[in-house]
């Protein structure tokens, strides 16, 4: 296998609270991403998926976040890189789009200005060249009449258009890796489909590797090659998309899949996972999912399960994996 | 933009009308009779009657108001009963002094206040932040007269760098003019700087944690442009309004500070006029400062709109 574009190893992020307690947001996360591939990171709110992506970008607040482990990107360890190196990479080789297109654009500058800015910063373009490039990027993300839209302020654009403008901004310098943090969550369903479609086409055109962070398994199934499922700061399962959907090997993933509404099966109620996520200022001993897991036994509650390779390229952090024999 | 401006300018008319009515009405509530004061020791009834007739004090108040308003609209603010000079001349004489003092004070306040506010927000919870906050607390809680006296003691008496009192016009000698106004301007600006600093700090902290600042950082922008371009523009709009209102207050004269530094501005003029029941002067000065205040308010709104594209369309 070739050298991965991005290799995250044993990433840990702890936040120091005002009351002196620390919260472990990310605990030993590891995954790798090959060039041009798309990785989905799935999990519920607070599982550490956004914190993982922000620590890759180096955007966590330095005063409160303690980050350890390693994040190798094209031969550079992003966690140990100087601020200057990170700033040079961000927006150029590494780009990110966020959940809220409404608040992620600066209301005081035109979208053209905000796209051009990155081009001027990283490509040393003149303002005129950068503006031309901004128009080109708006056309690229299928914004109609980009020559006029380039001078629009964010409040002139609809949510979907703003997310397109964000994508144009992120892709302006042709990055190797695009991190999309819940890019469709704040949008209407029809607009969601358009944005996903756009991302799929752009990926085919540019070959950019994508990390897609979402809580929506449907989105993952449409767009991703591989999936990482996170729970309470840990990766609980990692597999190629087809394998994960066909044979989930962690009870949490099984629960997530069960909670997707389906048209081909009649059910009165959607399956839900009972209970709530553990308090991460004092994580429980043993498996973090044990209290909500229908299969948990004594050992699950006592000892933390190590990651196990249940099949080639399929990892699960469960004492009871493979799960097939349990559901018979 | 233009319809907005037109609407705002139209709104000025009723506002100014009510202001003039209030000024005129309050004036009548002041105890004491100007005719008696002017008549002097003898209080000759004939003289008093003549004065009353001359200044139309024998007419009903609404009639007096109409006469006054007629004069105001034709640029005549009346005549000072005490110094027998047109009020307009008195105002034009003192206004540049007060305007210079107010301008310098607000400049000092903006430079110190906004600067310290930005620094303390960017370096939150460091000694720079603590230092700026201590400075702000000191600025808010230091009485003007005390700071003024202290400055005179240090820079005039001990060091001999600046004149302790008096005023020189900038047209006569710019350096001497700045030297004569820098201390009172600093005293006035210092208190406002503290207020501006607190507001700037709060607004900057909020903006610095906003999503679009994170986007700016994700683009790899230098921290300088993140703070000065993306954060400051949005954080400073409320500060513009506050600064304009503070400037309006400064233009109405700073009685205490002008007194300490013996600067001949509006403050001294109006206090003297009130004590001497010099109605015309009080009315004239208050009308001018109220108009200035309202105009500044309008200018602040326009500036606010220019800085905020969401309000423009």
Coordinates of C-alpha atoms in Angstrom, one line a residue:
Chain A
X1 CA 0.0 0.0 0.0
X2 CA 1.2 3.5 -0.7
X3 CA 1.9 6.1 2.0
X4 CA -1.5 7.4 3.1
X5 CA -2.3 11.1 2.6
X6 CA -3.3 11.4 6.2
X7 CA -2.5 9.1 9.1
X8 CA -4.0 9.9 12.5
X9 CA -2.5 7.8 15.3
X10 CA -3.5 7.7 19.0
X11 CA -5.0 11.2 18.9
X12 CA -6.1 12.4 22.3
X13 CA -7.8 15.7 23.1
X14 CA -8.6 16.8 26.6
X15 CA -10.2 20.1 27.6
X16 CA -9.4 21.7 30.9
X17 CA -12.6 23.1 32.4
X18 CA -12.9 26.2 34.5
X19 CA -13.7 24.0 37.5
X20 CA -10.3 22.2 37.2
X21 CA -11.8 19.0 35.8
X22 CA -10.7 17.8 32.4
X23 CA -13.0 16.3 29.8
X24 CA -11.6 13.7 27.5
X25 CA -13.2 14.5 24.2
X26 CA -11.1 12.3 21.9
X27 CA -9.4 9.2 23.3
X28 CA -6.9 7.3 21.2
X29 CA -8.4 7.9 17.8
X30 CA -6.6 6.4 14.8
X31 CA -7.3 6.1 11.1
X32 CA -5.7 6.6 7.7
X33 CA -6.9 8.1 4.5
X34 CA -5.5 7.4 1.0
X35 CA -5.3 10.1 -1.7
X36 CA -8.6 10.7 -3.5
X37 CA -10.6 8.5 -1.0
X38 CA -13.5 9.6 1.1
X39 CA -13.7 8.7 4.7
X40 CA -16.9 9.1 6.8
X41 CA -16.7 9.8 10.5
X42 CA -20.0 8.9 12.1
X43 CA -21.3 9.3 15.6
X44 CA -23.8 11.2 17.7
X45 CA -23.3 14.7 19.1
X46 CA -20.4 15.0 21.5
X47 CA -18.7 11.8 20.4
X48 CA -15.6 13.7 19.4
X49 CA -15.9 13.7 15.7
X50 CA -15.8 17.5 15.3
X51 CA -13.0 17.8 17.8
X52 CA -11.0 15.3 15.8
X53 CA -11.4 17.3 12.7
X54 CA -10.6 20.6 14.4
X55 CA -7.4 19.1 15.9
X56 CA -6.3 17.9 12.4
X57 CA -6.8 21.5 11.2
X58 CA -5.0 22.9 14.3
X59 CA -8.1 25.0 15.1
X60 CA -8.7 24.0 18.7
X61 CA -8.2 26.8 21.3
X62 CA -4.6 26.4 22.6
X63 CA -5.4 27.6 26.1
X64 CA -7.9 24.9 26.9
X65 CA -7.3 22.0 24.6
X66 CA -4.5 19.5 25.3
X67 CA -3.7 17.4 22.2
X68 CA -1.4 14.4 21.9
X69 CA -0.7 11.6 19.5
X70 CA 0.2 12.3 15.9
X71 CA -1.4 13.5 12.7
X72 CA 0.9 12.9 9.7
X73 CA -0.1 14.8 6.6
X74 CA 2.2 14.5 3.5
X75 CA 5.1 13.9 5.8
X76 CA 4.4 16.6 8.3
X77 CA 3.1 16.0 11.8
X78 CA 0.4 18.6 12.1
X79 CA 0.3 18.4 15.9
X80 CA 3.9 19.3 16.2
X81 CA 4.2 21.7 13.3
X82 CA 4.9 25.4 13.9
X83 CA 1.9 27.8 13.7
X84 CA 3.4 29.3 10.6
X85 CA 3.6 25.9 8.9
X86 CA 0.0 25.1 9.8
X87 CA -1.2 28.5 8.5
X88 CA 0.6 27.8 5.2
X89 CA -1.1 24.4 4.9
X90 CA -4.6 25.5 6.0
X91 CA -6.6 26.8 3.1
X92 CA -4.0 25.6 0.7
X93 CA -3.3 21.8 1.1
X94 CA -5.9 21.3 3.8
X95 CA -9.3 22.9 3.8
X96 CA -12.5 22.7 5.8
X97 CA -16.1 23.5 5.5
X98 CA -18.5 23.8 8.4
X99 CA -22.0 22.9 9.5
X100 CA -23.5 26.4 9.5
X101 CA -23.2 28.2 6.2
X102 CA -25.3 31.0 7.8
X103 CA -22.7 31.9 10.3
X104 CA -19.5 30.6 8.7
X105 CA -19.2 33.4 6.2
X106 CA -18.3 36.9 7.4
X107 CA -21.4 39.1 7.0
X108 CA -19.3 42.2 6.3
X109 CA -17.5 41.1 3.2
X110 CA -18.7 39.9 -0.2
X111 CA -18.4 36.2 -1.0
X112 CA -16.0 37.1 -3.8
X113 CA -13.7 38.8 -1.3
X114 CA -13.8 35.9 1.0
X115 CA -12.9 33.4 -1.7
X116 CA -10.2 35.7 -3.2
X117 CA -8.6 36.1 0.1
X118 CA -7.4 32.5 0.3
X119 CA -6.0 32.8 -3.3
X120 CA -4.2 36.0 -2.5
X121 CA -2.8 34.5 0.7
X122 CA -1.6 31.1 -0.7
X123 CA -1.0 31.8 -4.4
X124 CA 0.2 35.3 -4.2
X125 CA -2.3 36.3 -6.8
X126 CA -3.1 40.0 -7.5
X127 CA -6.6 41.1 -6.4
X128 CA -7.7 41.1 -10.1
X129 CA -6.5 37.5 -10.7
X130 CA -8.0 36.4 -7.4
X131 CA -11.4 37.9 -8.3
X132 CA -11.3 36.1 -11.6
X133 CA -10.5 32.9 -9.8
X134 CA -13.3 33.5 -7.3
X135 CA -15.8 33.8 -10.2
X136 CA -14.3 30.6 -11.7
X137 CA -14.8 28.8 -8.4
X138 CA -18.4 30.0 -8.1
X139 CA -19.1 28.7 -11.5
X140 CA -17.3 25.5 -10.5
X141 CA -19.8 24.9 -7.6
X142 CA -22.7 25.7 -9.9
X143 CA -23.7 29.0 -8.6
X144 CA -25.7 30.7 -11.4
X145 CA -24.5 34.0 -12.9
X146 CA -21.2 34.0 -10.9
X147 CA -20.1 37.3 -12.3
X148 CA -23.0 39.0 -10.4
X149 CA -22.9 36.7 -7.3
X150 CA -19.3 37.4 -6.7
X151 CA -20.2 40.9 -5.4
X152 CA -23.0 39.6 -3.2
X153 CA -22.8 39.7 0.5
X154 CA -23.6 36.4 2.3
X155 CA -27.0 37.6 3.4
X156 CA -28.1 37.9 -0.2
X157 CA -27.6 34.1 -0.7
X158 CA -29.8 31.2 0.4
X159 CA -28.4 28.6 2.8
X160 CA -27.6 26.1 0.0
X161 CA -25.9 28.9 -2.1
X162 CA -23.9 29.9 1.0
X163 CA -22.7 26.3 1.5
X164 CA -21.7 26.2 -2.2
X165 CA -19.8 29.5 -1.7
X166 CA -18.1 27.9 1.4
X167 CA -17.1 24.9 -0.8
X168 CA -15.8 27.2 -3.5
X169 CA -13.7 29.0 -0.8
X170 CA -12.4 25.7 0.5
X171 CA -11.5 24.3 -2.9
X172 CA -10.1 27.6 -4.2
X173 CA -6.4 26.5 -3.8
X174 CA -7.1 23.0 -4.9
X175 CA -6.5 21.2 -1.5
X176 CA -5.4 17.6 -1.2
X177 CA -7.7 17.1 1.8
X178 CA -11.1 18.6 2.4
X179 CA -12.7 18.1 5.8
X180 CA -16.5 18.6 5.7
X181 CA -18.0 18.9 9.1
X182 CA -21.7 18.1 8.8
X183 CA -21.9 20.1 5.5
X184 CA -25.6 19.3 4.9
X185 CA -27.0 19.2 8.5
X186 CA -28.3 22.7 8.5
X187 CA -29.9 22.5 5.1
X188 CA -33.3 21.4 3.7
X189 CA -33.4 17.9 2.5
X190 CA -33.6 18.8 -1.2
X191 CA -30.7 21.2 -0.8
X192 CA -28.8 18.4 1.1
X193 CA -29.1 16.2 -1.9
X194 CA -27.8 18.9 -4.3
X195 CA -24.8 19.6 -2.0
X196 CA -23.9 15.9 -1.8
X197 CA -24.3 15.6 -5.5
X198 CA -22.0 18.6 -6.0
X199 CA -19.4 17.1 -3.6
X200 CA -19.5 13.9 -5.5
X201 CA -18.9 15.6 -8.8
X202 CA -16.2 17.9 -7.5
X203 CA -14.4 14.9 -6.0
X204 CA -14.5 13.2 -9.4
X205 CA -13.1 16.3 -11.1
X206 CA -10.4 17.3 -8.6
X207 CA -9.4 14.0 -6.9
X208 CA -9.5 15.7 -3.5
X209 CA -9.6 13.3 -0.5
X210 CA -12.5 14.0 1.8
X211 CA -13.2 13.4 5.4
X212 CA -17.0 13.7 5.8
X213 CA -18.2 14.2 9.3
X214 CA -21.8 13.4 9.9
X215 CA -24.4 11.7 12.1
X216 CA -26.3 10.7 9.0
X217 CA -25.5 7.1 7.8
X218 CA -27.5 7.7 4.7
X219 CA -25.1 10.5 3.6
X220 CA -22.1 8.2 4.4
X221 CA -23.5 5.4 2.3
X222 CA -23.9 7.7 -0.7
X223 CA -20.5 9.3 -0.6
X224 CA -17.9 7.4 1.3
X225 CA -15.4 4.6 0.7
X226 CA -14.6 3.9 4.3
X227 CA -16.3 4.6 7.6
X228 CA -15.1 5.3 11.1
X229 CA -17.8 5.0 13.8
X230 CA -17.0 7.0 16.9
X231 CA -18.5 6.6 20.3
X232 CA -17.6 8.6 23.5
X233 CA -14.3 9.8 22.0
X234 CA -13.2 6.4 20.6
X235 CA -13.2 4.7 17.3
X236 CA -15.5 1.7 17.9
X237 CA -15.6 0.4 14.4
X238 CA -13.7 1.0 11.2
X239 CA -14.5 -0.6 7.9
X240 CA -15.1 -0.2 4.1
X241 CA -18.7 1.1 3.6
X242 CA -20.1 -2.0 2.0
X243 CA -18.7 -4.3 4.8
X244 CA -20.0 -2.0 7.5
X245 CA -23.5 -1.9 6.2
X246 CA -23.6 -5.6 5.4
X247 CA -22.0 -6.9 8.6
X248 CA -21.7 -4.3 11.4
X249 CA -19.4 -5.6 14.0
X250 CA -20.1 -3.3 16.9
X251 CA -23.4 -3.2 18.8
X252 CA -23.4 0.6 18.6
X253 CA -23.2 0.5 14.8
X254 CA -25.9 -2.1 14.8
X255 CA -28.0 0.4 16.8
X256 CA -27.3 3.2 14.5
X257 CA -28.2 1.2 11.4
X258 CA -31.4 0.1 13.1
X259 CA -32.4 3.7 13.7
X260 CA -32.5 4.6 10.0
X261 CA -36.0 4.8 8.7
X262 CA -36.5 2.5 5.6
X263 CA -39.1 2.4 3.0
X264 CA -38.8 -1.3 2.2
X265 CA -39.6 -2.5 5.7
X266 CA -42.8 -1.6 7.7
X267 CA -42.1 -0.8 11.3
X268 CA -44.3 1.0 13.7
X269 CA -41.5 2.5 15.7
X270 CA -37.9 3.2 14.8
X271 CA -35.3 1.3 16.9
X272 CA -33.6 3.6 19.3
X273 CA -30.5 3.0 21.5
X274 CA -31.6 3.3 25.1
X275 CA -29.7 5.4 27.6
X276 CA -27.3 8.2 27.2
X277 CA -23.6 8.7 26.5
X278 CA -21.3 8.4 29.5
X279 CA -20.0 11.5 31.3
X280 CA -16.5 12.1 29.8
X281 CA -15.1 13.9 32.8
X282 CA -15.1 10.5 34.5
X283 CA -15.4 7.8 31.8
X284 CA -16.6 4.4 33.1
X285 CA -14.1 1.5 33.3
X286 CA -14.6 -1.2 30.7
X287 CA -16.4 -0.7 27.5
X288 CA -17.9 2.8 27.1
X289 CA -21.0 1.4 25.4
X290 CA -21.6 -1.3 27.9
X291 CA -24.4 0.4 29.8
X292 CA -26.4 0.8 26.6
X293 CA -25.4 -2.5 25.0
X294 CA -27.9 -5.4 24.8
X295 CA -25.0 -7.9 24.5
X296 CA -22.9 -6.6 27.4
X297 CA -21.7 -9.1 30.0
X298 CA -19.5 -8.9 33.1
X299 CA -16.2 -8.5 31.3
X300 CA -17.6 -5.6 29.1
X301 CA -18.4 -3.6 32.3
X302 CA -15.0 -4.4 33.9
X303 CA -12.3 -4.2 31.1
X304 CA -12.0 -1.9 28.2
X305 CA -12.0 -3.9 24.9
X306 CA -9.0 -3.5 22.6
X307 CA -9.5 -2.9 18.9
X308 CA -9.9 -6.3 17.1
X309 CA -9.5 -7.0 13.4
X310 CA -12.6 -9.1 12.7
X311 CA -12.0 -9.3 8.9
X312 CA -9.4 -7.7 6.6
X313 CA -9.7 -3.9 7.0
X314 CA -12.6 -4.3 9.4
X315 CA -11.8 -3.2 13.0
X316 CA -14.2 -3.4 16.0
X317 CA -13.6 -2.4 19.6
X318 CA -15.9 -5.1 21.1
X319 CA -15.2 -8.1 23.4
X320 CA -18.1 -9.9 21.7
X321 CA -17.2 -9.4 18.1
X322 CA -17.7 -11.0 15.7
X323 CA -21.4 -10.4 16.4
X324 CA -22.9 -13.0 14.0
X325 CA -23.1 -15.8 16.6
X326 CA -25.0 -13.4 19.0
X327 CA -27.9 -12.5 16.7
X328 CA -28.7 -16.0 15.5
Chain B
X1 CA -29.7 54.1 1.4
X2 CA -31.1 57.4 0.0
X3 CA -34.7 56.8 1.1
X4 CA -33.4 55.9 4.6
X5 CA -31.4 59.2 4.7
X6 CA -34.4 61.2 3.6
X7 CA -36.5 59.6 6.2
X8 CA -34.0 60.2 8.9
X9 CA -33.6 63.9 7.9
X10 CA -37.4 64.4 8.0
X11 CA -37.4 62.9 11.4
X12 CA -35.0 65.6 12.5
X13 CA -37.7 68.2 12.1
X14 CA -40.2 67.0 14.8
X15 CA -37.3 66.0 17.0
X16 CA -35.7 69.5 16.9
X17 CA -39.2 71.1 17.4
X18 CA -39.8 69.1 20.6
X19 CA -36.2 69.9 21.8
X20 CA -36.8 73.6 21.3
X21 CA -40.1 73.5 23.1
X22 CA -38.6 71.6 26.1
X23 CA -35.6 74.0 26.2
X24 CA -37.9 77.0 26.2
X25 CA -40.3 75.5 28.7
X26 CA -37.7 74.4 31.2
X27 CA -36.2 77.8 31.0
X28 CA -39.4 79.3 32.3
X29 CA -39.3 76.9 35.3
X30 CA -36.0 78.4 36.5
X31 CA -36.6 80.5 39.7
X32 CA -35.8 84.1 39.5
X33 CA -36.8 87.0 37.3
X34 CA -34.3 88.2 34.7
X35 CA -35.8 91.7 34.7
X36 CA -35.2 92.0 38.4
X37 CA -31.6 90.9 38.1
X38 CA -31.0 93.3 35.2
X39 CA -32.6 96.2 37.0
X40 CA -29.9 96.2 39.6
X41 CA -30.0 97.4 43.2
X42 CA -32.6 100.2 42.7
X43 CA -35.4 97.9 41.2
X44 CA -37.0 100.9 39.7
X45 CA -40.5 99.7 38.6
X46 CA -40.3 101.8 35.4
X47 CA -36.9 100.3 34.4
X48 CA -38.2 96.8 35.1
X49 CA -41.3 97.4 33.0
X50 CA -39.1 98.8 30.2
X51 CA -36.8 95.7 30.4
X52 CA -39.9 93.5 30.3
X53 CA -41.2 95.2 27.3
X54 CA -37.8 95.2 25.5
X55 CA -37.2 91.5 25.9
X56 CA -41.0 90.7 25.5
X57 CA -41.1 89.2 29.0
X58 CA -44.5 90.7 29.5
X59 CA -46.0 88.6 26.7
X60 CA -47.5 85.2 27.2
X61 CA -45.0 82.3 27.1
X62 CA -46.2 80.8 23.7
X63 CA -45.9 84.3 22.1
X64 CA -42.4 84.5 23.5
X65 CA -41.6 81.1 22.1
X66 CA -42.8 82.1 18.6
X67 CA -40.7 85.3 18.6
X68 CA -37.7 83.2 19.7
X69 CA -38.3 80.5 17.1
X70 CA -38.7 83.2 14.4
X71 CA -35.3 84.6 15.3
X72 CA -33.7 81.1 15.5
X73 CA -34.9 80.2 12.0
X74 CA -33.5 83.4 10.6
X75 CA -30.1 82.8 12.4
X76 CA -30.7 85.1 15.3
X77 CA -30.5 83.4 18.7
X78 CA -31.3 86.6 20.6
X79 CA -29.1 88.8 22.7
X80 CA -27.4 88.2 25.9
X81 CA -29.1 90.4 28.6
X82 CA -26.0 90.4 30.6
X83 CA -23.2 91.1 28.2
X84 CA -25.3 92.8 25.6
X85 CA -23.8 90.7 22.8
X86 CA -25.7 88.5 20.2
X87 CA -25.9 84.9 21.5
X88 CA -24.8 83.7 18.1
X89 CA -21.5 85.6 18.4
X90 CA -21.0 84.1 21.9
X91 CA -21.7 80.6 20.5
X92 CA -19.4 81.0 17.5
X93 CA -16.7 82.3 19.9
X94 CA -16.9 79.3 22.2
X95 CA -17.9 76.5 19.8
X96 CA -14.4 76.1 18.2
X97 CA -12.8 75.8 21.7
X98 CA -15.3 73.1 22.8
X99 CA -15.1 71.4 19.4
X100 CA -11.4 71.2 19.5
X101 CA -11.4 69.9 23.1
X102 CA -14.1 67.3 22.3
X103 CA -12.4 66.2 19.1
X104 CA -9.1 65.7 20.8
X105 CA -10.7 63.9 23.7
X106 CA -12.7 61.5 21.5
X107 CA -9.5 60.8 19.4
X108 CA -7.6 60.0 22.6
X109 CA -10.5 57.9 23.8
X110 CA -10.8 55.9 20.6
X111 CA -7.0 55.3 20.3
X112 CA -6.6 54.2 23.9
X113 CA -10.0 52.5 24.3
X114 CA -10.4 50.6 21.1
X115 CA -6.7 49.7 21.1
X116 CA -6.7 48.4 24.7
X117 CA -10.0 46.6 24.1
X118 CA -8.7 44.7 21.1
X119 CA -5.4 43.8 22.8
X120 CA -7.2 42.6 25.9
X121 CA -9.6 40.5 23.9
X122 CA -6.9 38.9 21.7
X123 CA -4.7 38.2 24.8
X124 CA -7.6 37.2 27.1
X125 CA -6.5 36.0 30.5
X126 CA -2.9 37.2 30.1
X127 CA -1.3 40.0 32.0
X128 CA -2.0 42.3 29.0
X129 CA -5.7 41.7 29.5
X130 CA -5.5 42.2 33.3
X131 CA -3.5 45.4 32.8
X132 CA -6.1 46.8 30.3
X133 CA -8.9 45.9 32.7
X134 CA -7.2 47.6 35.6
X135 CA -6.6 50.6 33.5
X136 CA -10.3 50.7 32.5
X137 CA -11.5 50.4 36.1
X138 CA -9.1 53.2 37.0
X139 CA -10.4 55.3 34.1
X140 CA -14.0 54.9 35.1
X141 CA -13.5 55.4 38.8
X142 CA -11.1 58.4 38.6
X143 CA -13.0 61.7 39.1
X144 CA -12.1 64.2 36.3
X145 CA -11.3 67.1 38.7
X146 CA -8.9 65.0 40.7
X147 CA -7.1 63.6 37.6
X148 CA -7.0 67.2 36.2
X149 CA -5.4 68.6 39.3
X150 CA -2.9 65.7 39.4
X151 CA -1.9 66.2 35.8
X152 CA -1.4 70.0 36.4
X153 CA 0.7 69.2 39.4
X154 CA 2.9 66.7 37.5
X155 CA 3.2 68.3 34.1
X156 CA 2.9 72.0 34.9
X157 CA 4.2 72.4 38.4
X158 CA 6.8 69.6 38.7
X159 CA 8.0 69.1 35.2
X160 CA 7.0 72.5 33.7
X161 CA 6.2 70.9 30.3
X162 CA 2.7 72.2 29.8
X163 CA 0.8 75.3 30.7
X164 CA -1.4 74.8 33.8
X165 CA -4.3 76.8 32.4
X166 CA -5.5 79.1 29.5
X167 CA -6.2 78.5 25.9
X168 CA -4.5 79.3 22.7
X169 CA -6.3 79.1 19.3
X170 CA -4.8 76.7 16.8
X171 CA -4.8 79.5 14.2
X172 CA -2.5 81.5 16.4
X173 CA 0.1 78.8 17.4
X174 CA -0.7 75.2 16.7
X175 CA 1.9 73.8 19.1
X176 CA 0.9 76.1 22.0
X177 CA -2.8 75.3 21.2
X178 CA -2.2 71.6 21.5
X179 CA -0.1 72.1 24.7
X180 CA -2.9 74.1 26.2
X181 CA -5.6 71.5 25.4
X182 CA -3.8 68.1 25.7
X183 CA -4.3 67.8 29.5
X184 CA -8.0 68.6 29.6
X185 CA -8.5 66.5 26.5
X186 CA -6.8 63.6 28.2
X187 CA -8.9 64.0 31.3
X188 CA -12.1 63.9 29.3
X189 CA -10.9 61.2 26.9
X190 CA -9.6 58.9 29.7
X191 CA -13.0 58.3 31.2
X192 CA -14.5 57.6 27.8
X193 CA -11.6 55.4 26.8
X194 CA -12.4 53.1 29.7
X195 CA -16.0 52.7 28.6
X196 CA -15.0 52.1 25.0
X197 CA -12.4 49.6 26.1
X198 CA -14.9 47.5 28.0
X199 CA -17.3 47.6 25.1
X200 CA -14.6 46.8 22.5
X201 CA -13.3 43.9 24.6
X202 CA -16.8 42.4 25.0
X203 CA -17.6 42.7 21.3
X204 CA -14.3 41.4 20.2
X205 CA -14.5 38.4 22.5
X206 CA -17.9 37.5 21.0
X207 CA -16.7 38.0 17.4
X208 CA -13.4 36.1 17.9
X209 CA -15.4 33.0 18.9
X210 CA -17.7 33.3 16.0
X211 CA -17.9 30.7 13.1
X212 CA -16.7 33.1 10.5
X213 CA -13.5 33.9 12.4
X214 CA -12.9 30.1 12.5
X215 CA -13.5 30.1 8.8
X216 CA -10.9 32.8 8.3
X217 CA -8.4 30.8 10.4
X218 CA -9.3 27.7 8.4
X219 CA -8.3 29.6 5.3
X220 CA -4.8 30.0 6.7
X221 CA -5.0 33.8 7.1
X222 CA -2.4 35.4 9.3
X223 CA -3.7 36.2 12.8
X224 CA -3.2 39.8 12.0
X225 CA -5.8 39.8 9.2
X226 CA -8.1 37.5 11.2
X227 CA -8.2 40.1 14.0
X228 CA -7.9 43.4 12.1
X229 CA -10.0 42.5 9.1
X230 CA -12.5 39.8 9.9
X231 CA -13.1 40.4 13.6
X232 CA -12.6 44.1 14.1
X233 CA -15.0 45.3 11.4
X234 CA -17.9 43.4 13.0
X235 CA -16.9 44.2 16.5
X236 CA -16.5 47.9 16.1
X237 CA -20.0 48.8 14.8
X238 CA -21.5 49.1 18.3
X239 CA -18.5 51.0 19.4
X240 CA -19.0 53.6 16.6
X241 CA -22.5 54.4 18.0
X242 CA -21.2 54.7 21.5
X243 CA -18.3 56.9 20.4
X244 CA -20.6 59.3 18.5
X245 CA -22.9 59.6 21.6
X246 CA -19.9 60.3 23.8
X247 CA -18.7 63.0 21.4
X248 CA -22.2 64.6 21.5
X249 CA -21.9 64.7 25.3
X250 CA -18.5 66.2 25.1
X251 CA -19.8 68.9 22.7
X252 CA -22.3 70.1 25.4
X253 CA -19.3 71.2 27.3
X254 CA -17.4 69.9 30.2
X255 CA -18.0 72.3 33.1
X256 CA -15.7 70.9 35.7
X257 CA -12.8 70.2 33.4
X258 CA -13.1 73.5 31.6
X259 CA -13.1 75.2 35.0
X260 CA -10.0 73.4 36.3
X261 CA -8.0 74.2 33.2
X262 CA -9.7 77.6 32.6
X263 CA -10.6 76.7 29.1
X264 CA -13.2 79.1 27.7
X265 CA -15.7 76.6 26.3
X266 CA -19.4 75.9 26.3
X267 CA -19.3 74.6 29.9
X268 CA -18.3 77.9 31.4
X269 CA -20.6 79.9 29.2
X270 CA -23.7 78.0 30.1
X271 CA -23.0 77.9 33.8
X272 CA -22.5 81.6 33.9
X273 CA -25.7 82.1 31.8
X274 CA -27.8 79.9 34.2
X275 CA -26.6 81.7 37.3
X276 CA -27.4 85.1 35.7
X277 CA -30.8 84.1 34.3
X278 CA -29.5 84.9 30.9
X279 CA -32.3 83.1 29.2
X280 CA -31.3 83.8 25.6
X281 CA -27.8 82.4 26.1
X282 CA -29.0 79.3 27.9
X283 CA -31.5 78.6 25.1
X284 CA -29.1 79.3 22.3
X285 CA -26.3 77.1 23.7
X286 CA -28.6 74.2 24.6
X287 CA -30.2 74.4 21.2
X288 CA -26.9 74.3 19.5
X289 CA -25.6 71.4 21.5
X290 CA -28.8 69.5 21.2
X291 CA -28.7 69.9 17.4
X292 CA -25.1 68.8 17.4
X293 CA -26.0 65.7 19.5
X294 CA -28.9 64.8 17.2
X295 CA -26.7 65.3 14.1
X296 CA -24.0 63.1 15.5
X297 CA -26.6 60.4 16.3
X298 CA -27.6 60.6 12.6
X299 CA -24.0 60.4 11.5
X300 CA -23.5 57.4 13.7
X301 CA -26.5 55.6 12.1
X302 CA -25.1 56.3 8.7
X303 CA -21.6 55.1 9.7
X304 CA -23.3 52.0 11.2
X305 CA -25.0 51.4 8.0
X306 CA -21.9 51.8 5.9
X307 CA -20.1 49.3 8.0
X308 CA -22.9 46.8 8.0
X309 CA -23.9 45.6 4.5
X310 CA -27.0 43.9 5.9
X311 CA -28.5 47.3 6.7
X312 CA -27.6 48.8 3.3
X313 CA -30.0 46.9 1.1

